[in-house]
Amino acid sequence: MRNNTFQDRRWVIAGIFSVVILIYIIRLFSLQIVETKYKIGAESNALLRKTIYPPRGLIYDRNNTLLVYNRPAYDIAMILREITDLDTLEFCNTLNITKDYFCERMKDIKDRKKNPGFSVYTPQIFMTQLYGDEIANMQQNIYRYPGFYIQNRTLREYTFPYAAHVFGSIGEVSKSDIERDPYYRQGDYSGRDGVEFTYEKHLRGEKGVEILLRDSKGRIRGKYRDGDADEEPVAGKNLTLTIDIQLQKIGEELLNGKIGSIVAIEPQTGEILSMVTNPGYDPSILVGRSRSKNYNELVNDPTKPLLNRATLAQYSPGSTFKPIQALICLQLGGINEHTRFPCNGESSVPIRCSHYHGSPVSLLNAIEQSCNPYFWQAFRATLEKDGYGEKNSSFKENYQAWMDALYSFGFGHKFEDSDLFEHVKGNIPTQNYFNRYFGETGWRALTIRSLSIGQGEVLATPLQLANVMAIIANQGYYITPHLNKNDTMLLKKHVTAVDSSHFPIVTEGMWRVFEYGTGRYYKIPGLDMCGKTGTVQNNFGKDHSLFVGFAPRENPVIAIAVVVENAGFGATWAAPIASLMMEQYILGKIDRHYLFDRISTSILNPDVQKR
Amino acid sequence: MFKRDSVTYSIDWLVLLLYFTLVIMGWFNIYGASYDLDHEGSMFNFDFRAGKQFIWIITAFVIGGVILLLDYRFFNYFAYYIYALTILLLIITIFIAPEIKGSRSWLVMGPISIQPAELAKVSTALVLAKWMSRYNFKMKSPRDFIPLIFFILLPFGLIVLQREIGSALVFSTFLLVLYREGMRGEILLMLSLFIVLFILVLKYSASPIANAEGTWGMVLAMGIVLISQFVYTYFFTRHKKEAWILAGSVTALSLIFIVLNKWFFTVNFDYVAIAITAATTPYWLVVELIKRYKKYLFPAFMTLVAIGFCFTSDQIFNRVLEPHQQIRIKILLNMEEDLMGAGYNVNQSKIAIGSGGFWGKGFLNGTQTKLKYVPEQDTDFIFCTIGEEHGFVGSVFVLILYWLLLMRILAIAERQKEAFHRIYAYGVASLLFFHVMINVGMVLGVMPVIGIPLPFLSYGGSSLWSFTILLFILLRLDASRLERR
Ligand SMILES: [Zn+2]
């Protein structure tokens, strides 16, 4: 063995080899196991997650007439990192937008304050809700603009320009929506109001995702794992409404030029047959790119077309309250079917009578003639039935009983498990309210006498009034008014505090209104109808015109409440409108054309315009 | 069963097994890396890379078999001729090779193109073994050492002329062989020190010192030089007193300048650092004279060289290296982040490897490599495919295979009776080590991007053939140890 004097140096060399290999193993450990950013980098690199939006559920009316459907629309999305050599001017021309718009849009997208989800790696929505004709040019030329993608969407389309408040509309999800429900991503759409909102989860379906492989040049190279990881979108479920679109249409036409609302309910089921509010708007104007502009116009309209008066406006019920008052007084024993009270007409105290009739007046006549003194005396008799007692305790007990009974009629509270987008509870003044206002013993029947004729602090929405008519039609119960035809609400009857034995006489009284009273001009020949007009004073101009009723008297199929604001007598406007609605619904058509034409062409408020 | 002196009996089966494992893994990963979603070719389809590699593998086996059949003395006898032949090929290549991606290193002969630079690695290993195994070879004798350096620098220079800097740098690995055979270890240390200085000056020359003139680059570099002097004196020459005098003076001087800078005038610390370091040279000369101890002349000289080197390393960097090489180094040093440009490869390679995780995505399931995010993924970046599809487990497995192979070759080297065989074995180990270190390091982002293949795994006939020849010559030489002579 020659020249082998440096044998020990093999250990140095082996050491160098081993140390380098060891360093690399440590480096691999940190890259592949400790660090996570590379995994994310790889995902955004190679996988393009394309959201597939499911078609939203269609909406039908109770007779299976298609009301709301979808039409294809397109979003233009972009991935900033992939945009190369963009000829901005040509791009703008293709999309028919101005360069200023382009620059502004780009600025907004990159602004993390406005667009917290901004990333150059992920798709950002450049333009949204374009229709086929608007995007045709772009579709042909999309290959010239790497980094831009066309995403399929759908937009709502409406068969009729009616029932906008029932449907509600669809709009872009807000930041808080995204935080609340992880389903949503920036740029998604969801129902903002109406049934589109309350049945959002039913209608929206489930988004799908198509995962595509993208190479380093941004070209799509097929499906990731042959589509195994893709998720098919699940189409939204259809929704059948309780609305009768023909009835809705008649209602909206009847309220033309007026401010007011109509609610019609099928008494046995609580199904809302129509929910009209005027002024309204054509639902199709809140779709697509013109949505925000039109929405602003609606918001700024002083007649408040966005307000759903059927569920959100609260009125004193006035004389329409009298049938309920009668029922409660009968139940609480303040009166019975034979009780008569004197009426001195205009000179009655403390409440005048505005009608001329004999005295003493019976309950039937009092309802028919809307005799204020009768109901004041019945109210007082009920509350003072047991005297006032110590510190008015007996009186207060009876007031509480009266109040509870009203509560059981759906007054003063919101309907439980309702599918209505928004509704308010109205008002029944509580003992506490009066105690605070007048002192513990400072209020007596006389103090709160305006409650006896539905004025003063008692407030109700048209929906609540229509529901009360359903209760009378049902002889004592109601089912929460709702809009979904396939709801299980039928199962839950809300029984009122008034025994069903008290209902026939009130029904008889309301029948007389149509036969002999304020409604007699609007009786449909051959049909037994029940109703009650109301003329309600208010602080803003002319009296509100109200009408409540149901028909036919036997086996009623429609209960209705009509309010026309600042229109005058209930008998003049609300009664004919209710009558025509009943005619349309019960007979399927309107024969009294002259009446329909007169009402629908009367412009009571020139500010009201149909949009 | 076998005759005692037959090759089949005495061949090193472990090396052979490691070789086959690596080659077959390479073949599968080339299939994985070049697997195109549009054209799913079979592994035997010769229109695709994996199919072509199959041909290279089969021919490599044939070449390996032929080498095993040759007489082991052939390589010793013909080492100079083989070397001369490859040098000639290298020269011819410079003139007749077509320009491919900026380099002139491929000899195209019909359907086959080979890279003579690959063969030069083998022949240089042979010639070094031949020269160093001469009777009475002495590393310290210039008559022996200068030709040795010439044998290394000649192919290095010719390959640089072919514009293949990466392949040329491979020849520096023979310094390890020289070290094993007696070259002073200080040369290796000095080279490492110079690389560290180069990196420090480059990286921190753009970081100015706050409230003073000068940059951290020079101060840190000079600090390293001074620390090296201290370590050398303290541990090697064991003149501990002199070492402490040096440390104390340097610290005191530095503090004085820091105080001056703070309260009196602005000091340029570049010059302070250089002046203090330069002042150590006369100090060591004085110590050498007093102690009559001859071990300070060389460090004193190297200190001056180091100062000059640091002073000019910016110039070296800017003048000698081409812009794309400068950028590769700057990216490696985190001085520039150009993820879309030159840093793209390394970043994509890190993403691909990092996304593999512990178990990997599975064979053919890598998304990064499939979609061509990683460039040259079946040649220089083949390790990416392994990292992505086979994860930490697979990558470490491959590294351990290489480690086993290297350790086995070292063991083989040391059991040889003939110096020629031993030195050649060290040449083989050094070459394999250098390729693995640079290639894997570059893929992992810890080495600059130098385009050299991963032995046995990367796609390509030239590299597979030359590594096969390299290894099988060793196997043949080793198998001869039991032959009667
Ligand atoms: Zn009266």
Coordinates of C-alpha atoms in Angstrom, one line a residue, chain A residues 78-81 83 105-125 186:
Chain A
M78 CA -60.9 38.3 -13.5
I79 CA -57.7 37.0 -11.9
L80 CA -55.4 39.9 -11.8
R81 CA -52.2 37.9 -11.7
I83 CA -53.9 39.4 -16.9
R105 CA -63.8 49.4 -11.3
M106 CA -60.2 48.3 -11.1
K107 CA -59.5 50.7 -8.4
D108 CA -62.5 49.5 -6.4
I109 CA -61.6 45.9 -6.8
K110 CA -58.0 46.5 -5.5
D111 CA -59.3 48.6 -2.6
R112 CA -59.2 46.2 0.3
K113 CA -61.5 48.5 2.3
K114 CA -64.3 48.1 -0.3
N115 CA -63.3 44.5 -1.2
P116 CA -61.8 42.8 1.8
G117 CA -61.4 39.5 -0.1
F118 CA -59.1 41.0 -2.8
S119 CA -56.3 38.8 -4.0
V120 CA -54.4 38.8 -7.2
Y121 CA -54.7 35.0 -7.2
T122 CA -58.4 34.5 -6.9
P123 CA -61.3 35.4 -9.2
Q124 CA -62.6 38.9 -8.6
I125 CA -65.9 40.0 -10.1
Q186 CA -68.1 38.0 -1.8

